[in-house]
Short mmCIF file of C-alpha atoms in Angstrom, two decimals:
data_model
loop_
_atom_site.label_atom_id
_atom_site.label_comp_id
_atom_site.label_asym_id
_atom_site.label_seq_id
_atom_site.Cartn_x
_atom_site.Cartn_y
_atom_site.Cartn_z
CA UNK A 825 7.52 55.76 -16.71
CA UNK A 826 3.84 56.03 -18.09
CA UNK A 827 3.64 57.91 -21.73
CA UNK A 828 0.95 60.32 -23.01
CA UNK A 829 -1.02 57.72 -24.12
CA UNK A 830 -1.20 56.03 -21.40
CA UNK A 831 -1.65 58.75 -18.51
CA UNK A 832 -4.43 60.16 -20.58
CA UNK A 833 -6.24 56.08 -20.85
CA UNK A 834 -6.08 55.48 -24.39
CA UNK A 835 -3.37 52.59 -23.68
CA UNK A 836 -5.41 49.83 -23.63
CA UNK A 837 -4.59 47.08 -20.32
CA UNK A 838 -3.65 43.95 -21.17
CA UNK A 839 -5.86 41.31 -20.11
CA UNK A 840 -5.38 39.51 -16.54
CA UNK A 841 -4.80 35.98 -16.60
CA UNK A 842 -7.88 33.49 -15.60
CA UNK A 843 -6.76 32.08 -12.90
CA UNK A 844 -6.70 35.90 -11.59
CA UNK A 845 -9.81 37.21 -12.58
CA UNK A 846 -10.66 34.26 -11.12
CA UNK A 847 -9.18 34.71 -7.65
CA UNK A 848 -11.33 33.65 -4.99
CA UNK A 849 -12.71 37.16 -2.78
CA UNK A 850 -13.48 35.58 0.76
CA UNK A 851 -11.76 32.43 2.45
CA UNK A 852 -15.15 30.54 1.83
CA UNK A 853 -14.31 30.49 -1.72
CA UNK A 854 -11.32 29.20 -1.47
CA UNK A 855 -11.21 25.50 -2.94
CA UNK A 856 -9.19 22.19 -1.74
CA UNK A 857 -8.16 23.64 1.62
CA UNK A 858 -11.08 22.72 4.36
CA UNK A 859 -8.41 21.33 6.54
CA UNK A 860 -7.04 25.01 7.51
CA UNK A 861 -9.64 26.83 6.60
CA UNK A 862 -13.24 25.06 6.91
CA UNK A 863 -15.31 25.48 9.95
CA UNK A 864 -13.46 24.93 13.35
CA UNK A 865 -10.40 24.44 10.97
CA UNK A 866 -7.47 26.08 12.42
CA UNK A 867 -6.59 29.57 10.17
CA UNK A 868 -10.70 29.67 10.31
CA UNK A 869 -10.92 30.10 13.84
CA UNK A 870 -7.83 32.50 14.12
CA UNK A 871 -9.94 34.72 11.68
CA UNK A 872 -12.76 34.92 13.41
CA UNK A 873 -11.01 35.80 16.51
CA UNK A 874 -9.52 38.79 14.73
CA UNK A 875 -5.80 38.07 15.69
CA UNK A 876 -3.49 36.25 13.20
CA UNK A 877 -0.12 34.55 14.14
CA UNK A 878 2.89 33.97 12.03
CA UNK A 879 2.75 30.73 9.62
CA UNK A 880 4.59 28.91 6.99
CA UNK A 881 2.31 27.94 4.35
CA UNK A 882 3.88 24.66 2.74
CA UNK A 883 2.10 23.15 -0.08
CA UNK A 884 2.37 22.34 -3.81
CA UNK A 885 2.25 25.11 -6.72
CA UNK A 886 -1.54 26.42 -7.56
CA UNK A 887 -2.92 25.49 -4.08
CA UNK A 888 -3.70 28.85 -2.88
CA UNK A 889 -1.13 30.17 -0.39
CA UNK A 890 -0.61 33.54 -2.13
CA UNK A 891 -4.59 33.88 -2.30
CA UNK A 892 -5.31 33.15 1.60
CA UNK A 893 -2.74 35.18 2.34
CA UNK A 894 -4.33 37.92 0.88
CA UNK A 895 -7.93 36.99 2.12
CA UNK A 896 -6.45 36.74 5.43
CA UNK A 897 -5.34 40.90 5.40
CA UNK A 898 -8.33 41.71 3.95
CA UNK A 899 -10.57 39.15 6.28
CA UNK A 900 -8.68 40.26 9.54
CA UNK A 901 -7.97 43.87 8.62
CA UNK A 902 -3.99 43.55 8.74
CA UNK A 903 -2.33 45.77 5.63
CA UNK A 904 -1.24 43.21 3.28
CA UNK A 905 2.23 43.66 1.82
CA UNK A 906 4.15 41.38 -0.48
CA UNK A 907 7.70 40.71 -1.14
CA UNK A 908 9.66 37.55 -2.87
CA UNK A 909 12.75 35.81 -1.81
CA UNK A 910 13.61 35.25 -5.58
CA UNK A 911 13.65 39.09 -6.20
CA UNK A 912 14.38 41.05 -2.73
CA UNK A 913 17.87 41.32 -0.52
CA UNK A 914 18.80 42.88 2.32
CA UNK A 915 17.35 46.51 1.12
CA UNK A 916 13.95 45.12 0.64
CA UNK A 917 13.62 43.74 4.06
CA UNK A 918 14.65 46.48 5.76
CA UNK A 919 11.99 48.57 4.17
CA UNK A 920 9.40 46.74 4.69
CA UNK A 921 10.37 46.36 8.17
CA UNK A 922 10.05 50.00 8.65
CA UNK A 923 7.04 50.68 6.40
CA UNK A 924 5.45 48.07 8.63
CA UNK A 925 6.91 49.64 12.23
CA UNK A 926 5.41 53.17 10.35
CA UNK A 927 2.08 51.46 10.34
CA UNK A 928 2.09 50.00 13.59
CA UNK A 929 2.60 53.44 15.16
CA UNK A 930 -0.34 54.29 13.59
CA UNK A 931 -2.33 51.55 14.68
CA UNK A 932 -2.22 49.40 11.43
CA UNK A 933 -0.95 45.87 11.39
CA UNK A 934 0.96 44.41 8.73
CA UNK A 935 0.79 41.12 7.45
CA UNK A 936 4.04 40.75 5.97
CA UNK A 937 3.65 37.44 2.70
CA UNK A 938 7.43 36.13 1.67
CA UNK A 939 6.84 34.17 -1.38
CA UNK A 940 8.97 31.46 -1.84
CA UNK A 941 10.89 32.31 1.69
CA UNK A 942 13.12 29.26 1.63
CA UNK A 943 15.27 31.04 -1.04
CA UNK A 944 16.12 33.47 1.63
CA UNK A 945 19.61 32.27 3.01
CA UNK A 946 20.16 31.57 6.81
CA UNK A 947 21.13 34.57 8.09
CA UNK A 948 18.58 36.79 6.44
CA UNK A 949 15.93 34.64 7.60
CA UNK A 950 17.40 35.52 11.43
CA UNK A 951 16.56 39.35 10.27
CA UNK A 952 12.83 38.68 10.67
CA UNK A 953 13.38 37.31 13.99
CA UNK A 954 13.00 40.46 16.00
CA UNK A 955 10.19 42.21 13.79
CA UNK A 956 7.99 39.10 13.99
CA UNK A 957 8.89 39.30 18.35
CA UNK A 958 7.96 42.18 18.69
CA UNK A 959 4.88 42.18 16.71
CA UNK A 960 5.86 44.95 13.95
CA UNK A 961 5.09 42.29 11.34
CA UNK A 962 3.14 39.07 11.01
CA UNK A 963 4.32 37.00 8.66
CA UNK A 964 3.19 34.86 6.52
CA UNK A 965 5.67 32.63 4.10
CA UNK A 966 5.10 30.65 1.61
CA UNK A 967 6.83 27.58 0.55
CA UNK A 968 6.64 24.80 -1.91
CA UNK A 969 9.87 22.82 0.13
CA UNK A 970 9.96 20.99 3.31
CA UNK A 971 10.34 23.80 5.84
CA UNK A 972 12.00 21.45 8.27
CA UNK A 973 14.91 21.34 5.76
CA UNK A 974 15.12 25.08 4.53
CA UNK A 975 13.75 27.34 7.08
CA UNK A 976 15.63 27.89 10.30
CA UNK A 977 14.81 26.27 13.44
CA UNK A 978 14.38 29.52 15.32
CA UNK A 979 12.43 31.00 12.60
CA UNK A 980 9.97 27.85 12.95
CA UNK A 981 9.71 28.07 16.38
CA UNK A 982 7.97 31.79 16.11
CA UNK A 983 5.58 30.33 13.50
CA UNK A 984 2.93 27.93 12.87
CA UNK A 985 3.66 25.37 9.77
CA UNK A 986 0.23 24.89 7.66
CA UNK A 987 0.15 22.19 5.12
CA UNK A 988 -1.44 22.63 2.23
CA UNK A 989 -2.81 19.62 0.07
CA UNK A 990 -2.67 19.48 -3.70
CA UNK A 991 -6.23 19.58 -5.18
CA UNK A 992 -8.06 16.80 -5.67
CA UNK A 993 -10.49 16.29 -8.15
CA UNK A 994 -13.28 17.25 -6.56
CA UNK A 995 -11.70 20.45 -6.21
CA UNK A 996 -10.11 20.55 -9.49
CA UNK A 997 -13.99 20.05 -11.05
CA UNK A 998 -15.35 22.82 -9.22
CA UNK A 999 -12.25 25.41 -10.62
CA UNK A 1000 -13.94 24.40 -14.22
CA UNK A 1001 -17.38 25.06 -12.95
CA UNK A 1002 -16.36 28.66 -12.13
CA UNK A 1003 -14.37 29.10 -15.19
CA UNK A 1004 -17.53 28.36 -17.32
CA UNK A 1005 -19.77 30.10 -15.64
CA UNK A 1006 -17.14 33.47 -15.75
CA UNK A 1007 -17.09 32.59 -19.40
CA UNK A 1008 -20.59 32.02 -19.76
CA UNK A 1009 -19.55 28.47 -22.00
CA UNK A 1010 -18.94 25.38 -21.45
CA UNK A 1011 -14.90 23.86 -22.34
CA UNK A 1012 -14.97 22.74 -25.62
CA UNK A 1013 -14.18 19.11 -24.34
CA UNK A 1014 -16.36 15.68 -24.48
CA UNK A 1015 -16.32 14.10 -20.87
CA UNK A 1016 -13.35 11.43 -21.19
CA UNK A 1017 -11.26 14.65 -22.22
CA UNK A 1018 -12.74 17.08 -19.39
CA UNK A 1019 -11.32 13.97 -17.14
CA UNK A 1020 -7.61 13.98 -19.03
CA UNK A 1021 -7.53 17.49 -18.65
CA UNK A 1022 -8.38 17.09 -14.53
CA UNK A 1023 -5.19 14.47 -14.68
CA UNK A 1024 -2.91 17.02 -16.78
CA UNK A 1025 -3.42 19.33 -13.80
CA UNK A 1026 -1.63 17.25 -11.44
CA UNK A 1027 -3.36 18.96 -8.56
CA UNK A 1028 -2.59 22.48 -9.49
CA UNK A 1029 -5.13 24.54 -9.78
CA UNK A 1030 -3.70 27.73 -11.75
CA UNK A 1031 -2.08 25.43 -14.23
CA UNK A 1032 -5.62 23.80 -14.38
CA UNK A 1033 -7.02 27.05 -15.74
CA UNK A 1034 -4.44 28.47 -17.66
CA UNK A 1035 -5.39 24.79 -19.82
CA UNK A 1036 -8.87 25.81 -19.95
CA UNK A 1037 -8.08 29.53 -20.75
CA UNK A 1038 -6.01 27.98 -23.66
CA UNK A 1039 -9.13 25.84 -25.01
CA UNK A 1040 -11.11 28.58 -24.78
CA UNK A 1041 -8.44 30.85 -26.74
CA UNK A 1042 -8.29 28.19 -29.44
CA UNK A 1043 -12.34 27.80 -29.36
CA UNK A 1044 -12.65 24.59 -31.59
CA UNK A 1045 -15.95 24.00 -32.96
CA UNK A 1046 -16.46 20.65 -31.58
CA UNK A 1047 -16.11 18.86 -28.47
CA UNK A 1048 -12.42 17.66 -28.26
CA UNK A 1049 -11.89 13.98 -27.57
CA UNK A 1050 -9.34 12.69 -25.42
CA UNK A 1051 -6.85 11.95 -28.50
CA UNK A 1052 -7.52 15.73 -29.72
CA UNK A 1053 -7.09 16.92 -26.12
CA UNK A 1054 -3.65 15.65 -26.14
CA UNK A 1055 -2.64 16.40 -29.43
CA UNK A 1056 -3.51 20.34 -28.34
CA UNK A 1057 -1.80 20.36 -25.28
CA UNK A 1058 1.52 19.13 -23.48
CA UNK A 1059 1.32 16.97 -20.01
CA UNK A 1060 3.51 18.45 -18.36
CA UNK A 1061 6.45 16.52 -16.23
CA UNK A 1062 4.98 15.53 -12.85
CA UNK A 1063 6.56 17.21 -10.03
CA UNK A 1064 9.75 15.41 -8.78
CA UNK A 1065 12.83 17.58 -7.28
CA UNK A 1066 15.75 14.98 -7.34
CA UNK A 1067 17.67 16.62 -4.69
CA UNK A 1068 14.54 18.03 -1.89
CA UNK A 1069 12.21 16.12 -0.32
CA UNK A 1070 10.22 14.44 -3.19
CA UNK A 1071 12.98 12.40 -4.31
CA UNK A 1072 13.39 10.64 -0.53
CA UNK A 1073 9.30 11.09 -0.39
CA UNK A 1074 9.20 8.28 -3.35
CA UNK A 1075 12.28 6.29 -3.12
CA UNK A 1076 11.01 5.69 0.60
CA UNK A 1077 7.50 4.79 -0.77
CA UNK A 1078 9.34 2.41 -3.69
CA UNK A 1079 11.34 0.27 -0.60
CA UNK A 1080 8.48 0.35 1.59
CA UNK A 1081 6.43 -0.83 -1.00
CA UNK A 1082 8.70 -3.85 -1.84
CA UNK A 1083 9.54 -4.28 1.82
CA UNK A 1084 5.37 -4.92 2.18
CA UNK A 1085 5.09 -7.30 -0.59
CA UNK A 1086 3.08 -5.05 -3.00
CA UNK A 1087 4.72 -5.48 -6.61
CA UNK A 1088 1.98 -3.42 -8.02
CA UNK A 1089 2.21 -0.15 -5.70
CA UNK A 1090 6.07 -0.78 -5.99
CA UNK A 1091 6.26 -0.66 -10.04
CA UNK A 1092 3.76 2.46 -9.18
CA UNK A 1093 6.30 4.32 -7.73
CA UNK A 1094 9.43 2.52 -9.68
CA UNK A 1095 7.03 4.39 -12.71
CA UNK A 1096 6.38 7.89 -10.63
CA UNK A 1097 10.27 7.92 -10.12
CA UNK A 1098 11.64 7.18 -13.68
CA UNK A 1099 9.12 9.10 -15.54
CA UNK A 1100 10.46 12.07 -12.95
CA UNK A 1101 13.83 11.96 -14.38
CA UNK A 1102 15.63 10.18 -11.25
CA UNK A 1103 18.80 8.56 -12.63
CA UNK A 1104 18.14 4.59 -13.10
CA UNK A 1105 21.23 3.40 -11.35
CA UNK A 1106 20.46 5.77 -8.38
CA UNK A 1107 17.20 3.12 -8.48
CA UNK A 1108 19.20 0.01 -9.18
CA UNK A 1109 21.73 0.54 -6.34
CA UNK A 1110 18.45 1.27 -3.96
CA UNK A 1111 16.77 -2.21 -5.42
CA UNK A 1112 20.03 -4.24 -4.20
CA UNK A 1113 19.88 -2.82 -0.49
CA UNK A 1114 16.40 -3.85 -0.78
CA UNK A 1115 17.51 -7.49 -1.23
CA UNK A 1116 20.56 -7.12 1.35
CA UNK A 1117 18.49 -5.73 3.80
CA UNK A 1118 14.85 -6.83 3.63
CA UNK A 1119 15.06 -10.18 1.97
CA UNK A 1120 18.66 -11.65 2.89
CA UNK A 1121 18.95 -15.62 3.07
CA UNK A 1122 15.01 -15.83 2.21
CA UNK A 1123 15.78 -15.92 -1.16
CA UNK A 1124 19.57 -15.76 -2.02
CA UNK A 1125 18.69 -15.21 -5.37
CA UNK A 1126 17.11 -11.76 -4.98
CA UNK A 1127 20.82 -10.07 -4.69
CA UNK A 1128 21.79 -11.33 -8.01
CA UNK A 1129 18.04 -10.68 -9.37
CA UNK A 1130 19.42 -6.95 -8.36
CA UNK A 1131 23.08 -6.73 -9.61
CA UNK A 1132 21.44 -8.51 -12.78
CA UNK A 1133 19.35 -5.66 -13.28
CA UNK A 1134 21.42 -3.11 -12.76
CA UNK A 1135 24.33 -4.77 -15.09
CA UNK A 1136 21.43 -4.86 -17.84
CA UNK A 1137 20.53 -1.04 -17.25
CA UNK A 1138 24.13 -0.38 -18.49
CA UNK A 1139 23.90 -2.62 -21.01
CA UNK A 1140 20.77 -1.67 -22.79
CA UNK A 1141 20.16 1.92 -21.26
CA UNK A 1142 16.96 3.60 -21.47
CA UNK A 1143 13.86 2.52 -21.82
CA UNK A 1144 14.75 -0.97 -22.66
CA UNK A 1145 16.80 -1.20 -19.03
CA UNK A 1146 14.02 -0.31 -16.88
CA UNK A 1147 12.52 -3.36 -17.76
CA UNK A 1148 14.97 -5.10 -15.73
CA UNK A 1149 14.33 -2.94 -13.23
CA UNK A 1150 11.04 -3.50 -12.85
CA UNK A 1151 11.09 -7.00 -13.25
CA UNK A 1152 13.94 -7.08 -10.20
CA UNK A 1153 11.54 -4.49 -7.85
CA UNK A 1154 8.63 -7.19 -8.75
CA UNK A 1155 11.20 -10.72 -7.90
CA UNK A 1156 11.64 -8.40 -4.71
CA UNK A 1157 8.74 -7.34 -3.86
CA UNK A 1158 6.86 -11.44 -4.40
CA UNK A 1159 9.83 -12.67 -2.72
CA UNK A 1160 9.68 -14.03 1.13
CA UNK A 1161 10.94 -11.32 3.73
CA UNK A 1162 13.65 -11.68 6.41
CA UNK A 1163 16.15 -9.30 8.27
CA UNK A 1164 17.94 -12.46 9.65
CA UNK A 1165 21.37 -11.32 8.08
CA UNK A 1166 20.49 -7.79 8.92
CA UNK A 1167 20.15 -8.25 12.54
CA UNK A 1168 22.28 -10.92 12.81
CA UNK A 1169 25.16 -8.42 11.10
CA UNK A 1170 24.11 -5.45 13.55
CA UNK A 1171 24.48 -7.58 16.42
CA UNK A 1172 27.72 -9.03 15.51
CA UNK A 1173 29.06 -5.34 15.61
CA UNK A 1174 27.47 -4.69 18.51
CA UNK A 1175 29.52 -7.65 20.35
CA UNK A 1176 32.87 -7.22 18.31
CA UNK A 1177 32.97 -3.32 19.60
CA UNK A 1178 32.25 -4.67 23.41
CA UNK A 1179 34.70 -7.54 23.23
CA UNK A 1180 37.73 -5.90 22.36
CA UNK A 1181 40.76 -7.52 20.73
CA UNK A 1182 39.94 -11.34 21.72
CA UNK A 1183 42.14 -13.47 19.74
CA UNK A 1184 40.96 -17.00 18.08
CA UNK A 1185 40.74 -20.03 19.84
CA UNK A 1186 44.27 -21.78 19.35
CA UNK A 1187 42.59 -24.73 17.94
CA UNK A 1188 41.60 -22.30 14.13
CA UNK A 1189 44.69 -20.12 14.33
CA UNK A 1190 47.16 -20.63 11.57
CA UNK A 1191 50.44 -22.39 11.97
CA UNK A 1192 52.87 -21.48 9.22
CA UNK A 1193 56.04 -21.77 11.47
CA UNK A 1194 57.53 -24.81 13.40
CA UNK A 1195 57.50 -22.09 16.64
CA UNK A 1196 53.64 -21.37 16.14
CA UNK A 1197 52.84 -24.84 15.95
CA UNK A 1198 54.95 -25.95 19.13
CA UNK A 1199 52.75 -23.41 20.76
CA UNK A 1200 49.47 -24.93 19.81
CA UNK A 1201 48.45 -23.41 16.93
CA UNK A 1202 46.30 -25.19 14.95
CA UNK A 1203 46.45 -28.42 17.36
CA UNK A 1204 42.84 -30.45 17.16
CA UNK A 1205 41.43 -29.02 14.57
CA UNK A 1206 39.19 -30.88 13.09
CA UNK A 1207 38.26 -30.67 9.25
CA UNK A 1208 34.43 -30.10 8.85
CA UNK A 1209 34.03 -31.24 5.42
CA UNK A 1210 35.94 -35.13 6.13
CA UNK A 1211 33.60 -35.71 9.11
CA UNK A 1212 31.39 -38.56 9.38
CA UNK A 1213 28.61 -36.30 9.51
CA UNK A 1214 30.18 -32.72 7.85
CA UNK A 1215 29.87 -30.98 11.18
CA UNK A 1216 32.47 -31.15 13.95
CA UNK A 1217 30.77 -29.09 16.59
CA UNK A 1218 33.62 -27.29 17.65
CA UNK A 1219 34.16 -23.74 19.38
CA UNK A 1220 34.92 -21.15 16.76
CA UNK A 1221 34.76 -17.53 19.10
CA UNK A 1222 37.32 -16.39 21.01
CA UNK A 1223 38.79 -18.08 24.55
CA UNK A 1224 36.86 -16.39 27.70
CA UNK A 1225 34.03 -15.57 25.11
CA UNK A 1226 30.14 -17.60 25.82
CA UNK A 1227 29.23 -18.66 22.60
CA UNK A 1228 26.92 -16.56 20.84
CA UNK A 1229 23.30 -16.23 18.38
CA UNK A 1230 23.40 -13.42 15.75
CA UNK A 1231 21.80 -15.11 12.94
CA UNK A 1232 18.34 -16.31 13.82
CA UNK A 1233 16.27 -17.23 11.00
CA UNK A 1234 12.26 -16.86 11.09
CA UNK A 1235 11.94 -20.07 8.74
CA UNK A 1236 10.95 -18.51 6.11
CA UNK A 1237 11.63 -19.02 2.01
CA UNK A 1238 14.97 -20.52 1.99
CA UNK A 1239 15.38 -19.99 5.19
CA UNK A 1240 13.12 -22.61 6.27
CA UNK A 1241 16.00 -25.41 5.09
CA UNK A 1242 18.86 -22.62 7.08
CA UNK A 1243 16.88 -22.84 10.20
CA UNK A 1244 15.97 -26.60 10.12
CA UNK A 1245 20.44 -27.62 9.53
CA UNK A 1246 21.26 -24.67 12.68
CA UNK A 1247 19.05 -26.84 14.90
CA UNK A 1248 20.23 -29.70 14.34
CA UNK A 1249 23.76 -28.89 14.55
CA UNK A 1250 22.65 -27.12 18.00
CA UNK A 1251 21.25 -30.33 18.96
CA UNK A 1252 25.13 -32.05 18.07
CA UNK A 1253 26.81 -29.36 19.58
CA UNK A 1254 25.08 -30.04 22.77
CA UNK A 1255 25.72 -33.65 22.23
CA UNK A 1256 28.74 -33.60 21.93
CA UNK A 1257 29.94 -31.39 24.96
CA UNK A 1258 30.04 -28.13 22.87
CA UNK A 1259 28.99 -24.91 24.44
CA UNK A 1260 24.99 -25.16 24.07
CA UNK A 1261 23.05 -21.95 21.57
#
């Protein structure tokens, strides 16, 4: 409800933010997105043939989906109208719906934009299945999480998924070109600080000019310096959801990192991780699969490397425990690879589920009672460690069973001294009338 004042214009407005007044007006202006929207680019070429089709629009905060959006109404000549899954229900929808089927009697189209559309929950997002059928909306939603995890399947299948990228800096430089020239001023900021403040960003480019509108706000009478730049303002916390699809995004990156034998891009994302408030042991108990799985017999010490570091995290806690951390993801990451145990494990599964119940040769069983040893238990067994040459060569699987090869090790790290003692015994197995590998 409007007062005097202000129905007769003597309330002044307040002031837009930057990053609106500096909104890009045509798709061409649009910065960081060439991809969709550069010539040949897909959204390009759906404009110019004057038909749009429903889309997700997935990318990172400040990259622009609300703004093409827009452009794309205005560009194609569809109504634009706007709604949020943080703010509407049921209510909402169905208006919309039938503001939009209003319109389409009257030969407008609607492009319907759902901000932040993975909020909406499962069954409400089955209520725009029949409106975007049949053509009484086309929607566009927006999304900063994985729609393969929060939108429903049917829902995707009816729309086209559009990634967007975060800015790069490139991008990010020409968002401060436009701001000075709309201010008619350069930022207050010598060059080593213009390139901090590109970094504070993070890729976002609305957060990159509410910065700038805040140094030009301030208006100090020199150049800031890098120092003075962060002194001013705040780096924010880089983007890291511990529960969505960052947090696999980066722990995946972390393994894969150690699993290739890169210590440096692995502390890179040991760093990305910890500084984005992941929970160290949730790290440490990751860093021992990495030696179970990846390195194995290569290097037995790797496993207690990792159970080392992860008894020191709860020992010294934060930030002193990272350190061992990082020092077990670099042992890891320098050490020699094998999945020898890990296949080796899978395949024994694999031939204990096919072979049943198969009981122990006689020869190994245990013979406690006078019966069990009148019925063969234990008879010719032969004690490894008191033979001539500490290997007896004898049959250890199950009666009716061909002797089998799970563990075969590549040679290398420790490994190299494993595979050298398994061929030799092979070679006195063979010798000595024992099933052959």
């Amino acid at each position: 409800m409007s007062d005097l004042f202000e129905a007769a214009g003597l309330t002044p407005k307040a002031p837009s933010p930057l990053a609106d007044r500096l909104r890009p007006q045509k798709l061409e202006e649009v910065v960081g997105q060439d991809h969709l929207l550069g010539p040949g680019a897909p959204i390009r070429r759906m404009v110019e043939g004057g038909r749009l089709t429903s889309m997700i629009l997935w990318g990172p905060p400040g990259t622009g989906k609300t703004t093409i959006a827009r452009l794309l109404a205005k560009e194609a000549g569809y109504e634009f109208q706007q709604i949020s899954a943080v703010f509407s229900g049921v209510a909402d929808l169905k208006k919309a719906f039938e503001q939009a089927r209003a319109r389409r009697m009257a030969g407008q189209a609607t492009l319907l934009f759902v901000d932040e559309i993975h909020r909406f929950n499962r069954a409400q997002q089955d209520g725009f299945l029949p409106y975007v059928e049949e053509g009484t909306v086309t929607l566009v939603g927006a999304t900063t999480e994985n729609p393969s995890f929060e939108l429903n399947g049917a829902l995707l299948s009816r729309a086209q998924v559009y990634v967007l990228r975060r800015l790069d800096e490139a991008a990010l430089n020409l968002l401060l070109d436009r701001a000075e020239a709309f201010e008619g001023r350069p930022l207050p900021l010598l060059p080593e600080a213009r390139e901090a403040l590109l970094a504070m960003a993070d890729g976002d480019g609305r957060y990159l000019l509410t910065l700038a509108e805040t140094l030009y706000a301030i208006g100090p009478s020199e150049p800031m310096s890098t120092t003075e730049l962060g002194a001013l303002l705040q780096k924010r916390s880089p983007a890291y959801d511990k529960d969505r699809e960052e947090h696999y995004n980066l722990i995946s990156a972390l393994h894969k990192s150690v699993r290739g034998s890169d210590p440096d891009a692995a502390l890179y994302w040991l760093a990305r991780m910890l500084q984005g408030g992941e929970d160290p042991l949730y790290v440490a108990r990751r860093v021992v699969r990495m030696a179970v799985e990846d390195i194995g017999e290569a290097d037995p010490l790797s496993i207690l490397v990792a159970n080392a570091a992860k008894d020191t995290y709860d020992f010294l806690g934060s930030p002193e425990g990272e350190l061992a951390l990082a020092q077990a993801v670099v042992h890891l990451a320098t050490a020699p690879k094998s999945v020898g145990v890990y296949n080796a494990w899978k395949a024994a599964n694999r031939a204990a589920r096919e072979t049943g119940s198969l009981a122990p040769p006689a020869h190994i069983r245990n013979a406690p009672t006078k019966l069990m040893k009148q019925l063969g238990y234990g008879a010719g067994y032969q004690y490894d460690p008191d033979t001539e040459t500490g290997f007896s060569g004898q049959n250890y699987f199950p009666d009716g069973m061909a002797r089998q090869t799970f563990y075969k090790p590549k040679g290398e790290g420790h490994e190299a001294k494993i595979k050298d003692r398994l061929d030799r015994w092979a070679a006195m197995r063979a010798r000595k009338g024992g099933d052959a590998d």
